[in-house]
């Protein structure tokens, strides 16, 4: 995967999660769902590529299924985005 595509995906993951969590505090979410608040902070700034288990926890913290959470991220990305070169 191209590095710039990875950065874009990470950035959109963070922005999407920040929007979805609303006013919930990073600290409270971290405590309730077993995610260090530092990980949430790094993720929201697009600096962290979350593990699959973290995606599941983040989705649950927003009341979504993981597939719904990923769909929200996908909606924020350009429709013609390719992660692999042809």
Short mmCIF file of C-alpha atoms in Angstrom, two decimals:
data_model
loop_
_atom_site.label_atom_id
_atom_site.label_comp_id
_atom_site.label_asym_id
_atom_site.label_seq_id
_atom_site.Cartn_x
_atom_site.Cartn_y
_atom_site.Cartn_z
CA UNK A 1 0.00 0.00 0.00
CA UNK A 2 1.25 3.45 -0.84
CA UNK A 3 2.28 5.42 2.24
CA UNK A 4 0.10 8.42 1.32
CA UNK A 5 -2.96 6.15 0.98
CA UNK A 6 -2.27 4.64 4.39
CA UNK A 7 -1.97 8.12 5.92
CA UNK A 8 -5.26 9.17 4.34
CA UNK A 9 -7.05 6.09 5.67
CA UNK A 10 -5.65 6.68 9.16
CA UNK A 11 -6.63 10.35 9.03
CA UNK A 12 -10.20 9.58 7.93
CA UNK A 13 -10.50 6.83 10.55
CA UNK A 14 -9.57 9.33 13.25
CA UNK A 15 -11.84 12.10 11.98
CA UNK A 16 -14.74 9.69 11.61
CA UNK A 17 -14.29 8.29 15.10
CA UNK A 18 -13.98 11.74 16.65
CA UNK A 19 -17.23 12.78 14.97
CA UNK A 20 -19.03 9.60 16.01
CA UNK A 21 -17.96 9.69 19.67
CA UNK A 22 -19.38 13.18 20.03
CA UNK A 23 -18.98 14.56 23.54
CA UNK A 24 -17.82 11.28 25.09
CA UNK A 25 -14.43 11.75 26.71
CA UNK A 26 -11.43 9.80 25.43
CA UNK A 27 -10.61 8.89 29.01
CA UNK A 28 -14.08 7.49 29.78
CA UNK A 29 -14.23 5.55 26.50
CA UNK A 30 -10.76 4.20 27.17
CA UNK A 31 -11.72 3.03 30.63
CA UNK A 32 -15.01 1.48 29.52
CA UNK A 33 -13.69 -0.29 26.42
CA UNK A 34 -10.11 -1.10 27.36
CA UNK A 35 -8.45 1.30 24.96
CA UNK A 36 -5.72 3.57 26.34
CA UNK A 37 -6.77 7.20 25.94
CA UNK A 38 -3.36 7.84 24.37
CA UNK A 39 -4.27 5.38 21.59
CA UNK A 40 -7.58 7.16 21.01
CA UNK A 41 -5.78 10.50 20.88
CA UNK A 42 -3.19 9.24 18.38
CA UNK A 43 -5.92 7.60 16.30
CA UNK A 44 -8.02 10.78 16.18
CA UNK A 45 -5.01 12.73 14.93
CA UNK A 46 -4.43 10.20 12.16
CA UNK A 47 -1.14 9.04 13.64
CA UNK A 48 -2.22 5.51 14.58
CA UNK A 49 -3.27 2.61 12.39
CA UNK A 50 -5.63 0.72 14.72
CA UNK A 51 -5.60 -3.03 15.13
CA UNK A 52 -8.70 -4.96 14.16
CA UNK A 53 -9.64 -5.57 17.80
CA UNK A 54 -9.43 -1.82 18.40
CA UNK A 55 -11.76 -1.22 15.44
CA UNK A 56 -14.27 -3.58 17.09
CA UNK A 57 -13.99 -1.71 20.41
CA UNK A 58 -14.28 1.71 18.76
CA UNK A 59 -17.35 0.62 16.83
CA UNK A 60 -18.98 -0.75 19.98
CA UNK A 61 -18.26 2.48 21.84
CA UNK A 62 -20.32 4.28 19.17
CA UNK A 63 -23.14 1.73 19.21
CA UNK A 64 -22.17 0.40 15.78
CA UNK A 65 -21.20 -2.95 14.31
CA UNK A 66 -17.60 -2.99 13.07
CA UNK A 67 -18.84 -3.21 9.47
CA UNK A 68 -20.98 -0.09 10.01
CA UNK A 69 -18.02 1.76 11.49
CA UNK A 70 -15.79 0.81 8.55
CA UNK A 71 -18.56 1.86 6.14
CA UNK A 72 -18.61 5.32 7.77
CA UNK A 73 -14.84 5.56 7.25
CA UNK A 74 -15.22 4.41 3.65
CA UNK A 75 -17.82 7.14 3.03
CA UNK A 76 -15.27 9.75 4.14
CA UNK A 77 -12.66 8.50 1.66
CA UNK A 78 -12.51 9.38 -2.05
CA UNK A 79 -14.72 6.99 -4.03
CA UNK A 80 -11.90 6.18 -6.43
CA UNK A 81 -9.36 5.34 -3.71
CA UNK A 82 -7.25 2.25 -4.41
CA UNK A 83 -5.10 0.67 -1.73
CA UNK A 84 -3.20 -1.57 -4.15
CA UNK A 85 -1.53 -0.74 -7.40
CA UNK A 86 -2.95 -2.56 -10.41
#
